[in-house]
Short mmCIF file of C-alpha atoms in Angstrom, two decimals:
data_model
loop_
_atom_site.label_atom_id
_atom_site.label_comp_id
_atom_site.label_asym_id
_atom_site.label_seq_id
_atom_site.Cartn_x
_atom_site.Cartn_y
_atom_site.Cartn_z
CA UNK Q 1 94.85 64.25 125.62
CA UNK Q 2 92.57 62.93 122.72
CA UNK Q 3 91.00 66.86 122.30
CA UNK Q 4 93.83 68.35 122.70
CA UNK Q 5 95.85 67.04 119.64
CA UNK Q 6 92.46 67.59 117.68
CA UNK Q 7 92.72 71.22 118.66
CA UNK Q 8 95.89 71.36 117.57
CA UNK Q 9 96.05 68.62 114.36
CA UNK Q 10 93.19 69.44 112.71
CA UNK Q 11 93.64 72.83 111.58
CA UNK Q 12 96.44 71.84 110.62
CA UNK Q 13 95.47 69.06 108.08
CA UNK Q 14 92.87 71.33 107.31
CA UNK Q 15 95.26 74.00 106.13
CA UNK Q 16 96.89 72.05 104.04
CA UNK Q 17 93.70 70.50 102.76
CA UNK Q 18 92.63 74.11 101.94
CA UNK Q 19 95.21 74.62 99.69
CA UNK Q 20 94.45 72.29 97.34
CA UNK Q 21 90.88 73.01 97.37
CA UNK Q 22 89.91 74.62 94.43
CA UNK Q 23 87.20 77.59 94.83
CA UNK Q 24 87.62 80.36 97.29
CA UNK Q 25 83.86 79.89 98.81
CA UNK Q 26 85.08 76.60 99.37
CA UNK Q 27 88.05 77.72 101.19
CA UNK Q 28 86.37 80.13 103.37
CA UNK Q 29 83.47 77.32 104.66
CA UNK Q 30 86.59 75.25 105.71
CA UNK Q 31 88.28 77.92 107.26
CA UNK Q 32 84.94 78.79 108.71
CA UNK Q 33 83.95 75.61 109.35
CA UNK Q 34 87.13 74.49 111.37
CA UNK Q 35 86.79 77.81 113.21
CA UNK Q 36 83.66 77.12 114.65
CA UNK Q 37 85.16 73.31 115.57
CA UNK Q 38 87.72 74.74 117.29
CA UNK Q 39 85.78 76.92 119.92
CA UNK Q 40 83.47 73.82 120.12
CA UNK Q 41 86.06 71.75 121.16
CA UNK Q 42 87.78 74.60 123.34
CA UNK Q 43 84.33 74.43 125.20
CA UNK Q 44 84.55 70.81 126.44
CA UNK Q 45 87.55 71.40 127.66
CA UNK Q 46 86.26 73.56 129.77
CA UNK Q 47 83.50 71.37 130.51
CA UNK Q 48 85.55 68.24 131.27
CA UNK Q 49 88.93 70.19 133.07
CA UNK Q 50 88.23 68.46 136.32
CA UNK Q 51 89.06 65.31 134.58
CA UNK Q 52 92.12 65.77 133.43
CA UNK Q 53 95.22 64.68 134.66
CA UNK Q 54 98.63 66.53 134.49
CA UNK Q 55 101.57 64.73 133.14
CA UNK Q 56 101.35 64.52 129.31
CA UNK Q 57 103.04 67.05 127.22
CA UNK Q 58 99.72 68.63 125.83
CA UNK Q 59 97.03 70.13 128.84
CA UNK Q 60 94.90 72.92 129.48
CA UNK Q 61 96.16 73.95 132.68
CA UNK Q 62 94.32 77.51 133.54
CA UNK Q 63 96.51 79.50 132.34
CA UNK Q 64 96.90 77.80 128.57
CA UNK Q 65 93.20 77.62 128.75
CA UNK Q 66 92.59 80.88 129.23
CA UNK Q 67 94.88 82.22 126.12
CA UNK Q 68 93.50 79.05 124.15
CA UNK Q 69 89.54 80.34 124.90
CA UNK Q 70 90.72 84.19 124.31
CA UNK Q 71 92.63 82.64 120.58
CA UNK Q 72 89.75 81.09 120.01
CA UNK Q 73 87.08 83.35 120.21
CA UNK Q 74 89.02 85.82 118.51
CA UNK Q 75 89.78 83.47 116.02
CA UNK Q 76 86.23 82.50 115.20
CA UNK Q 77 85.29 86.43 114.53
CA UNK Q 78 88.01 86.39 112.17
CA UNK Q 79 87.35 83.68 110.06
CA UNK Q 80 83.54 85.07 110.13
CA UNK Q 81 84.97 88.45 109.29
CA UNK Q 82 87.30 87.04 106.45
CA UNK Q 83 84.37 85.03 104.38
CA UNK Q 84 83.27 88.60 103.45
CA UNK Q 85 86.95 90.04 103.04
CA UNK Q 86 87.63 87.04 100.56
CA UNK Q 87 84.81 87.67 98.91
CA UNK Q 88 85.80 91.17 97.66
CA UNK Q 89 90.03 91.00 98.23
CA UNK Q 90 92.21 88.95 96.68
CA UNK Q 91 95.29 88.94 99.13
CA UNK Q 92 98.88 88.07 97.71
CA UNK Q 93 99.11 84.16 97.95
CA UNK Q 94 95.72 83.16 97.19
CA UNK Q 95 94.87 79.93 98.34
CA UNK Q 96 98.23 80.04 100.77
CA UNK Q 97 96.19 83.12 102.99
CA UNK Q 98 93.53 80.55 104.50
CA UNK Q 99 96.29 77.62 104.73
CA UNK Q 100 98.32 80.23 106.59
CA UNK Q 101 95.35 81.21 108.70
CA UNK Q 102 94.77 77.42 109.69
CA UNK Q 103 98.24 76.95 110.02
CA UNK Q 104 99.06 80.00 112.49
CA UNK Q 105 95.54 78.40 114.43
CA UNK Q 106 97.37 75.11 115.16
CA UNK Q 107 100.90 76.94 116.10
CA UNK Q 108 98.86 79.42 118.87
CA UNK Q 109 97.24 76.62 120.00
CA UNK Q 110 99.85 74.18 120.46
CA UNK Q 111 101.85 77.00 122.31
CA UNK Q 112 98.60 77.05 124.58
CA UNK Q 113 98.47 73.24 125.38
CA UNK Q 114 102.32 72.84 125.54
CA UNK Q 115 103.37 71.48 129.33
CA UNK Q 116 106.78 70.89 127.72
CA UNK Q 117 108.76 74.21 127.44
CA UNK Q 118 110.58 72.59 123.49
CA UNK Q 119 107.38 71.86 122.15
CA UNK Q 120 106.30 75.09 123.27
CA UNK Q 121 109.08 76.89 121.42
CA UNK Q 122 108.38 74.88 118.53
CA UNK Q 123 104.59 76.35 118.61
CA UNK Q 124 105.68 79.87 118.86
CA UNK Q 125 108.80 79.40 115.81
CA UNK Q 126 105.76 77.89 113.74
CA UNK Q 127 103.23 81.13 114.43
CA UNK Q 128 106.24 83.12 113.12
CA UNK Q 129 105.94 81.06 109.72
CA UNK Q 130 102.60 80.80 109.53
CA UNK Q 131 101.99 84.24 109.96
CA UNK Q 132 104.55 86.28 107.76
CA UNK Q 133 103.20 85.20 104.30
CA UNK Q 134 100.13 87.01 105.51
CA UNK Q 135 101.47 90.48 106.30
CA UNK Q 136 103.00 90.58 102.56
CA UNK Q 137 99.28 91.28 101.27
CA UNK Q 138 100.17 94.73 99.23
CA UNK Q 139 102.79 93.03 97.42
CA UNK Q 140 105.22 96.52 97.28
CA UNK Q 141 108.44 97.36 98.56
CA UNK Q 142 107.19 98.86 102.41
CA UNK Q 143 105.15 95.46 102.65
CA UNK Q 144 108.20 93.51 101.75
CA UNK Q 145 110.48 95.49 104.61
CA UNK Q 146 107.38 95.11 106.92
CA UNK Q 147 107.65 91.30 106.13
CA UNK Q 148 111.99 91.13 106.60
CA UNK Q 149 111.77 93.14 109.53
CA UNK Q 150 109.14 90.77 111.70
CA UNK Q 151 111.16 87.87 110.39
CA UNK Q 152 114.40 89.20 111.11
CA UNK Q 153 113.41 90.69 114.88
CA UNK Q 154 111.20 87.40 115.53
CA UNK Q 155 114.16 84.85 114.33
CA UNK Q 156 116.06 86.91 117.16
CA UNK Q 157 113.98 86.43 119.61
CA UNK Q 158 113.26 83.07 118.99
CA UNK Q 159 116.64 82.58 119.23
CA UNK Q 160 116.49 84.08 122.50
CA UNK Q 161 113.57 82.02 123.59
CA UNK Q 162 115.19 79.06 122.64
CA UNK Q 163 118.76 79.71 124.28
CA UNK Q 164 116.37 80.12 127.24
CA UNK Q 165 114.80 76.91 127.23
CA UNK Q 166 118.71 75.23 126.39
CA UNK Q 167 119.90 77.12 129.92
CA UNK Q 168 116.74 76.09 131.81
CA UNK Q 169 117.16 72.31 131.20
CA UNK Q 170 121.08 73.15 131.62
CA UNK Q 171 119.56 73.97 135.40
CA UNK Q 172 117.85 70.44 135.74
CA UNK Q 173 120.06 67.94 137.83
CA UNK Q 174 121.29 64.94 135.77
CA UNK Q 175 120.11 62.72 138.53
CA UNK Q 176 116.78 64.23 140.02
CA UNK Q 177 114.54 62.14 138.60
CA UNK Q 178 112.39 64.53 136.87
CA UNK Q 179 111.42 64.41 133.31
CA UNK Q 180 113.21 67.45 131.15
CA UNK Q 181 111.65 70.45 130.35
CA UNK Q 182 107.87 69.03 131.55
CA UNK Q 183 106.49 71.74 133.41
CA UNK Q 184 104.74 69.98 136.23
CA UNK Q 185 108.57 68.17 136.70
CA UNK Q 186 110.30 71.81 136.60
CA UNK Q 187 108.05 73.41 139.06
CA UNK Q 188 107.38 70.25 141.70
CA UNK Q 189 111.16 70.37 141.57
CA UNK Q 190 112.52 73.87 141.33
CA UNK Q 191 113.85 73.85 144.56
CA UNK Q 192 116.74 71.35 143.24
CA UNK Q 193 116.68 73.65 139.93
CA UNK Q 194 120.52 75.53 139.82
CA UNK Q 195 119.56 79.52 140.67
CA UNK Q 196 122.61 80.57 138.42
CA UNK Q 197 121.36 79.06 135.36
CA UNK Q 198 117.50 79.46 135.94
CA UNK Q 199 118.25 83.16 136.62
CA UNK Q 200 120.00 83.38 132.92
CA UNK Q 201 117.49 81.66 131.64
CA UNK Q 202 114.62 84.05 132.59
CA UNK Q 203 116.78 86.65 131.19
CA UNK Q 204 116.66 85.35 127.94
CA UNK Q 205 113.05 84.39 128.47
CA UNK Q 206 111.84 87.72 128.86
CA UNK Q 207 114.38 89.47 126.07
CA UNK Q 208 113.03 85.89 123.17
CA UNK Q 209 109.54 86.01 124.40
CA UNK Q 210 109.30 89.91 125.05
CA UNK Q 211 110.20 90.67 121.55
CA UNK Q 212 107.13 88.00 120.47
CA UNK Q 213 105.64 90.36 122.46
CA UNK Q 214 106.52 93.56 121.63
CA UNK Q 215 107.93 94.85 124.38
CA UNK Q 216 109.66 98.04 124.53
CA UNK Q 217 112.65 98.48 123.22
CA UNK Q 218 112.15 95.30 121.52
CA UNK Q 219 108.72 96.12 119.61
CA UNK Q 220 110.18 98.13 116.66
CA UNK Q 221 108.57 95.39 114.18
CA UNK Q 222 105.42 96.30 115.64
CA UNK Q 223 104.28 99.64 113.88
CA UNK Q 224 105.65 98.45 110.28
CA UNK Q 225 103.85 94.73 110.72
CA UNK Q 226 100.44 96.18 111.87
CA UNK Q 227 101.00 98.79 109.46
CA UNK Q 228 101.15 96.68 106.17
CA UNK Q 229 99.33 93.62 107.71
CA UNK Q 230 95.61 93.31 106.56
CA UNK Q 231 93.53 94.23 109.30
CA UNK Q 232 92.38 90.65 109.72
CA UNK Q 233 95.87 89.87 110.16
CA UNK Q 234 96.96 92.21 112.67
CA UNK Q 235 93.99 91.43 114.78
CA UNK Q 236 95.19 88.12 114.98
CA UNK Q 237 99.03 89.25 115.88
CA UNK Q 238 97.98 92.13 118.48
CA UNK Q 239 95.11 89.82 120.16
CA UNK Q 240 96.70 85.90 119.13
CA UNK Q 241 100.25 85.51 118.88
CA UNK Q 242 100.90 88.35 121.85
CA UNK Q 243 98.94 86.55 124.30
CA UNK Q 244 101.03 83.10 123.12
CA UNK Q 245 104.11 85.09 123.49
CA UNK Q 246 103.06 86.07 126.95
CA UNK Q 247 102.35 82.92 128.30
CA UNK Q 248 105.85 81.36 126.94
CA UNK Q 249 107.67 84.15 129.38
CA UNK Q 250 104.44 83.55 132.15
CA UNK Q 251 105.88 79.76 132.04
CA UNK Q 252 109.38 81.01 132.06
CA UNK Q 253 107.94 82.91 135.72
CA UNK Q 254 106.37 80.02 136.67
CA UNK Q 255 109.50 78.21 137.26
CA UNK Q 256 111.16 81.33 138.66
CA UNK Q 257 108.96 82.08 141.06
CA UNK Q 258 108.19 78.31 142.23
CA UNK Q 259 112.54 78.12 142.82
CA UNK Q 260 112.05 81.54 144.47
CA UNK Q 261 113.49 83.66 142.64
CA UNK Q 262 110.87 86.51 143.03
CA UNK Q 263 113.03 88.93 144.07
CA UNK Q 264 115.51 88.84 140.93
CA UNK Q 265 112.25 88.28 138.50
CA UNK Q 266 110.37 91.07 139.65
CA UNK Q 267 111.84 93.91 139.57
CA UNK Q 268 113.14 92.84 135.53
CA UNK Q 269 109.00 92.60 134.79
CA UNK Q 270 108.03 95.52 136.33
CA UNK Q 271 110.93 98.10 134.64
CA UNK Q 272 110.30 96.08 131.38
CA UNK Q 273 106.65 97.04 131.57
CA UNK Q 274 106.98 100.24 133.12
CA UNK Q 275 109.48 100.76 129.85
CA UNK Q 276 106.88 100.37 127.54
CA UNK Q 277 104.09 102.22 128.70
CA UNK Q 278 106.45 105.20 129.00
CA UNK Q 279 107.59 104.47 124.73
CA UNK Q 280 104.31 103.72 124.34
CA UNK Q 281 103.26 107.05 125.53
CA UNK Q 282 105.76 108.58 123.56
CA UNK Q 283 105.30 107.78 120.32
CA UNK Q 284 101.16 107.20 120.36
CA UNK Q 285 101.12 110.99 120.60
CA UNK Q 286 101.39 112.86 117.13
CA UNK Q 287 100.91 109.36 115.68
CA UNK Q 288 99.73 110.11 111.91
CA UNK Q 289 98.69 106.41 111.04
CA UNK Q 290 95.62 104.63 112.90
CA UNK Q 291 97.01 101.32 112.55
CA UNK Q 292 100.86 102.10 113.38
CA UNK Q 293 98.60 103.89 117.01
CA UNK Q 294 97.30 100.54 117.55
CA UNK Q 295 100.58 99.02 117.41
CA UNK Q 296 102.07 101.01 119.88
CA UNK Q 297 98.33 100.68 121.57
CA UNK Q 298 99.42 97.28 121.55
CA UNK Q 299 103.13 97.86 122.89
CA UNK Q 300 101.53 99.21 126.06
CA UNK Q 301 98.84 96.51 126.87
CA UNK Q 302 101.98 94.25 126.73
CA UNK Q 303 103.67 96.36 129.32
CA UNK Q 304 100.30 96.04 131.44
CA UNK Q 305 100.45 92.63 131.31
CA UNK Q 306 104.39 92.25 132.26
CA UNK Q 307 104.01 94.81 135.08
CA UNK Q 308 101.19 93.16 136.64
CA UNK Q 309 102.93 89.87 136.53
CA UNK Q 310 106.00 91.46 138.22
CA UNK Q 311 103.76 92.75 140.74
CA UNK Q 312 102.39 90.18 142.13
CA UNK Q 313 98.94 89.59 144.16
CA UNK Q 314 96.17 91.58 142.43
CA UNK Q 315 98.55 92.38 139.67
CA UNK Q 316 98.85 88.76 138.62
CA UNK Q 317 95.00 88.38 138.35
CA UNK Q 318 94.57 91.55 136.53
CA UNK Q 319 97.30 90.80 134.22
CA UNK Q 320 95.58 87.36 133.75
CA UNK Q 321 92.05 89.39 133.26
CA UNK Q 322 94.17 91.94 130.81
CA UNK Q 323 94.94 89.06 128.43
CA UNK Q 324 91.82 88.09 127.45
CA UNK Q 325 90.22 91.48 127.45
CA UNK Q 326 93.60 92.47 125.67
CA UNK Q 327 92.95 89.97 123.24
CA UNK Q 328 89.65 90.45 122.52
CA UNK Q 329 89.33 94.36 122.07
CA UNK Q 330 92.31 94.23 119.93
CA UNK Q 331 90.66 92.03 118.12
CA UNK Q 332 87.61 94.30 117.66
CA UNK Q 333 89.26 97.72 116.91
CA UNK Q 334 91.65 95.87 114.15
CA UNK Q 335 88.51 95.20 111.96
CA UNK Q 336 86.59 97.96 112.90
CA UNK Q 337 90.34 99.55 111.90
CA UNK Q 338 89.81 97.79 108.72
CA UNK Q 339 86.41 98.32 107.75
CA UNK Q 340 87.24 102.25 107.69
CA UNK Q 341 90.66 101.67 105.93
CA UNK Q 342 88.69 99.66 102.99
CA UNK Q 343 86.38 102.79 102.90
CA UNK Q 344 89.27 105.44 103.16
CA UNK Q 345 91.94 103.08 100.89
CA UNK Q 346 94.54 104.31 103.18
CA UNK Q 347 95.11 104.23 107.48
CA UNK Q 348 96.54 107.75 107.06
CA UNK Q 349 94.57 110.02 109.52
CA UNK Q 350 94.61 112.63 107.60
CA UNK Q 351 92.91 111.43 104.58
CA UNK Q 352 90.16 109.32 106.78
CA UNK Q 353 88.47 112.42 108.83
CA UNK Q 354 84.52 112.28 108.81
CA UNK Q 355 83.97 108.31 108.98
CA UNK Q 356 81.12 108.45 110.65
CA UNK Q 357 79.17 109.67 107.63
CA UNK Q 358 81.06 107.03 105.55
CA UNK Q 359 80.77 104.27 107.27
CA UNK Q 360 78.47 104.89 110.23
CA UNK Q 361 78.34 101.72 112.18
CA UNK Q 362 82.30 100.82 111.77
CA UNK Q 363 82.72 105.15 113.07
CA UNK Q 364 80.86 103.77 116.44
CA UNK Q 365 82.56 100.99 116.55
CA UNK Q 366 85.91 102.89 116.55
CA UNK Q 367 84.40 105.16 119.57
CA UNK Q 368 83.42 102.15 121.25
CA UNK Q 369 87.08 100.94 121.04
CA UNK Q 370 88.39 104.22 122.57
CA UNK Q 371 86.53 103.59 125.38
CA UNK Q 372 87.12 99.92 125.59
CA UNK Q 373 91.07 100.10 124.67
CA UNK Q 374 92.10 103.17 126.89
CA UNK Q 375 90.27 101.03 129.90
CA UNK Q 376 87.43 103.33 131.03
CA UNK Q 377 84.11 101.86 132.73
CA UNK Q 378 82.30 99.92 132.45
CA UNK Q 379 84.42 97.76 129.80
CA UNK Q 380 86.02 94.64 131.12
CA UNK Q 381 90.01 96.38 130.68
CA UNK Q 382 88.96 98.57 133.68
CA UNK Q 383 88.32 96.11 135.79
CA UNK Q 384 91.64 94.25 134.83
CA UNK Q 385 93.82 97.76 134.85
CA UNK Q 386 92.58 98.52 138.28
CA UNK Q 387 93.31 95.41 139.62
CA UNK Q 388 96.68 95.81 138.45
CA UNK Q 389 97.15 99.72 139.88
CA UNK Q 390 95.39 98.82 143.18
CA UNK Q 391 97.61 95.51 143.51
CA UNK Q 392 101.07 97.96 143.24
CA UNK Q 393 99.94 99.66 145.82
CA UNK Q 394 98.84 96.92 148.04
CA UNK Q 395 102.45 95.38 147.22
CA UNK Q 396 103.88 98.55 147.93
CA UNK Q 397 105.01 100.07 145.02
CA UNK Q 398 102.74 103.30 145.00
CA UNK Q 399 105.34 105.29 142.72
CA UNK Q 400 104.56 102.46 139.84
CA UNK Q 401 100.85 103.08 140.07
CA UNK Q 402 101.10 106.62 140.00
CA UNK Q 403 103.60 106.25 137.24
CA UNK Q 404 101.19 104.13 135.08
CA UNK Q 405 98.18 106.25 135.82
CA UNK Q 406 100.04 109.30 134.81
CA UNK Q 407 100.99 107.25 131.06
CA UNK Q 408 97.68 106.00 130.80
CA UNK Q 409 96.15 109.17 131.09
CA UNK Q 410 98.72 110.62 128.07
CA UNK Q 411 97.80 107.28 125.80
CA UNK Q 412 93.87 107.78 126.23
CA UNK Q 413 94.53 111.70 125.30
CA UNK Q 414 96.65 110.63 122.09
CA UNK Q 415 94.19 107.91 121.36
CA UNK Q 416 90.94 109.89 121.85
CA UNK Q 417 92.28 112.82 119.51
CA UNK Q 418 93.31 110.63 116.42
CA UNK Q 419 89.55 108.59 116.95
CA UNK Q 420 87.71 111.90 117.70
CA UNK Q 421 89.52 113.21 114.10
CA UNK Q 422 88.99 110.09 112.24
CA UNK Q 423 85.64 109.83 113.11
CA UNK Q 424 84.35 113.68 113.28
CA UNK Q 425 86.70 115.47 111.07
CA UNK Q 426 85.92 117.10 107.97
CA UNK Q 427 85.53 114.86 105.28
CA UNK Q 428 88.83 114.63 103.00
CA UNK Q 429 90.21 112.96 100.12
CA UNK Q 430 88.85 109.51 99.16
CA UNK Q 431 87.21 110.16 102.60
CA UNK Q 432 84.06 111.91 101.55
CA UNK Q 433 80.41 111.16 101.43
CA UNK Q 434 80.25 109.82 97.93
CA UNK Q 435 81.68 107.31 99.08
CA UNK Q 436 79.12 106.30 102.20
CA UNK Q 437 77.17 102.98 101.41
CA UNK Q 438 75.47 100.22 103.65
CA UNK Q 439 78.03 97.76 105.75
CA UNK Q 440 78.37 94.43 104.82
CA UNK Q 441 76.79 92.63 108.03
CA UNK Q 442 80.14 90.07 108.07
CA UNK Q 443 82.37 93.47 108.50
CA UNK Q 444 80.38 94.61 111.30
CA UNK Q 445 78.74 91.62 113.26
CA UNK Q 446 82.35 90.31 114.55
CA UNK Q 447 83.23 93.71 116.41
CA UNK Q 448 80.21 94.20 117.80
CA UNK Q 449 80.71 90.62 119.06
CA UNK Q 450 84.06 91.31 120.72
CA UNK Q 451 82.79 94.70 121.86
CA UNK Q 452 80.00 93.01 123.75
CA UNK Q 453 82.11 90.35 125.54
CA UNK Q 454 84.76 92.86 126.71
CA UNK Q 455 81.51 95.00 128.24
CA UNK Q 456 79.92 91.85 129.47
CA UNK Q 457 83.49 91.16 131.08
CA UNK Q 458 83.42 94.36 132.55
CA UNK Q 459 80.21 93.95 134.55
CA UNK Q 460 80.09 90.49 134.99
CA UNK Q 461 82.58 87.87 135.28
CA UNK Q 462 80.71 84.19 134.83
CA UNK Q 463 81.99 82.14 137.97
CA UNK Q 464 84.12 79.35 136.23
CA UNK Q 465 86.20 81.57 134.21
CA UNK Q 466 86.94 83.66 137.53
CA UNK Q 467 87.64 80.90 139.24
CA UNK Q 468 90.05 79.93 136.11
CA UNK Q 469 91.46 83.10 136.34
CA UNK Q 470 92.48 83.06 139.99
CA UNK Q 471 93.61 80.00 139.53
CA UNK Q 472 96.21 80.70 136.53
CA UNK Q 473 96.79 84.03 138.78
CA UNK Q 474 97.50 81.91 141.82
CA UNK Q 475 100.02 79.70 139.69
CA UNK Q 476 102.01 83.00 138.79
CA UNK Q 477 102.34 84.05 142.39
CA UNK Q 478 99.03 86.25 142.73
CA UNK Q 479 95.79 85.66 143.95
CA UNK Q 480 92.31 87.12 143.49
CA UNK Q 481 91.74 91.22 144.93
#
């Protein structure tokens, strides 16, 4: 219990240390500095899991272990990646950015550690604040919608989220003895849970926590938030605060499932995820902005990761595989993203062909993340989107596989032509070779980082976090292929 309210309290006071610290070097060796604690401490709980005992209202179960390590990680490679950004940006707020940074570090990671479904909510309300100052970083009108619309959409679905957790203790008996809204308590005793009101509450579950997400049709804050965000920034929200949001509506199935309820969960997951693939699809086609196509990029690795936890079996474990790889090549293309958008001064396609001779190393990088993103061997999201495709078809649903084959062929088409442009296209614009010059090593190092775990991941799995992951699988109702 004692490392997990470190994990979560000292970023935290660090934040608000940072912002009275006066000196931006200083401010990025905390937030660097705190960073590196973080994953440090994230490690022993991996080392010392078998010793912990459920009960208290902050664990690492498997599952919140597994987003923690993937928030982590990612984390780390940001803060890395921001020391150099800091260095030559000033972003809107000043000292506020790293406070906000720290701050959103403690929210995502007290939504990982949360066993009680409140504090939980809390954690994923305080990501929402700790994040928006950040996405206002050009300081002009479209950055100021970008800002109103993710607070507006995400103050819905928190709402939502937080109407759920009201109905699921309104499902608790008075008299059953079990501690409210704990989830070892709501799962050991969800056969005594009432079916009316934990159905309604999974509704609302996956509308509050699928907006977090970015579900379809509930993702239109996506493209106008990544679009504005720094790059830094919407790393953090595609590869972060998605995987938090998932694992609010995974403990929302949790409960579900344990009452058994699969048969009215399912089928909601898999047409919510099926949904966005197919809007995905749509609109990542003709896109004209590279970081508005990783947002809908984004929209459909969230409907991957719904649809393999309605399926079930192999589908869990992919989906469970999906997050972190999910997480982590977001991650990678966002600042790779970035590195060519400080080069270009714009993400319009258009006015970014020929990269490669502009900014070689960040132009591979990109190619790498085609690869990586659009899950083609042998990077770690092929192993996870075939385990979800093979385990609809062992649980007999062969017209969703074919159906998501058939989308994620169209995505990799749309994404391969905007990278293939961007990266081989006649130099235009700002876009031209006058402008080519050496990488900073803190731009590059932190993708090629997250580009080398999500190939390791794809050839080799270490055995304790597969064992992890079957395990988290297992609790959602699936189970290693």
């Amino acid at each position: 219990m004692l490392i997990e309210l470190l994990i979560v309290v000292v970023p935290l006071a660090a934040g608000a240390l940072a912002y009275v610290v006066q000196g931006a070097r200083a401010r990025s060796a905390l937030l660097l500095t705190i960073a590196t604690l973080h994953t440090g401490a994230v490690g022993l709980l991996w080392v010392h899991q078998a010793d912990r005992a459920p009960g208290g209202w902050l664990m690492a179960d498997e599952l919140g272990l597994v987003v923690l390590s993937t928030v982590s990680v990612l984390f780390l490679v940001v803060a890395y990646y921001a020391v150099g950004y800091l260095r030559d940006q000033t972003p809107r707020g000043g000292r506020a950015f790293v406070s906000c940074l720290l701050a959103f570090l403690s929210a995502t990671s007290l939504v990982a550690l949360s066993q009680h479904l409140a504090l939980l909510w809390v954690g994923m309300e305080s990501t929402t604040l700790a994040i928006a100052p950040l996405i206002y970083a050009r300081h002009d009108r479209r950055s100021l919608e970008a800002v109103w619309k993710y607070l507006v959409l995400s103050s819905v679905g928190i709402a939502l989220a937080l109407l759920a957790v009201f109905l699921l203790a309104t499902a608790q008996p008075v008299d059953g003895g079990s501690r409210a809204l704990l989830l070892p308590d709501l799962i050991g005793g969800a056969s005594r849970l009432d079916p009316w009101w934990l159905r309604a509450s999974f509704v609302f579950a996956l509308a509050g926590f699928g907006t977090k997400m970015g579900l379809a049709p509930l993702h239109t804050w996506k493209p106008d938030t990544y679009g504005e965000a720094p790059s830094l920034v919407g790393g953090l929200m595609a590869g972060a605060l998605t995987s938090c949001a998932f694992l609010g509506l995974a403990r929302f199935t949790q409960v579900a499932m344990a009452a058994g309820l699969q048969d009215f969960v399912r089928p909601l997951l898999i047409a919510s995820g099926l949904f966005s693939l197919l809007v995905a699809a749509a609109f990542i086609i003709g896109q004209a902005d590279v970081k508005r196509l990783l947002a809908y990029s984004s929209v459909e690795h969230m409907g991957l990761l719904v649809l393999g936890l309605g399926i079930g079996g192999a589908g869990a474990y992919g989906s469970v595989l999906h997050l972190i790889n999910n997480g982590l090549v977001k991650g990678m293309l966002f600042l790779a993203v970035g590195n060519l958008v400080l080069a270009a001064g714009t993400s319009v396609v258009a006015d970014m062909h020929g990269m490669l001779r502009v900014r070689p190393v960040s132009a591979w990088l990109l190619v790498i993340g085609l690869f990586a993103v659009t899950g083609s061997p042998p990077f770690g999201l092929f192993i996870s989107e075939f385990s979800i495709i093979t385990g609809a078809v062992r649980e007999h649903h062969p017209w969703v596989a074919a159906a998501t084959v058939l989308m994620l062929t169209i995505i990799f088409v749309g994404i391969a032509g905007m990278i293939i442009d961007i990266v081989y296209g006649e130099p235009a614009g700002a876009a031209d070779e006058s402008s080519s010059g050496a990488e900073r090593p803190s731009f590059v190092v932190g993708p090629v980082i997250l580009a080398s775990i999500v190939l390791l991941l794809g050839l080799y799995i270490p055995a304790p976090l597969r064992a992890a992951i079957g395990r988290a699988a297992a609790s959602l109702g699936g189970m290693r292929p």
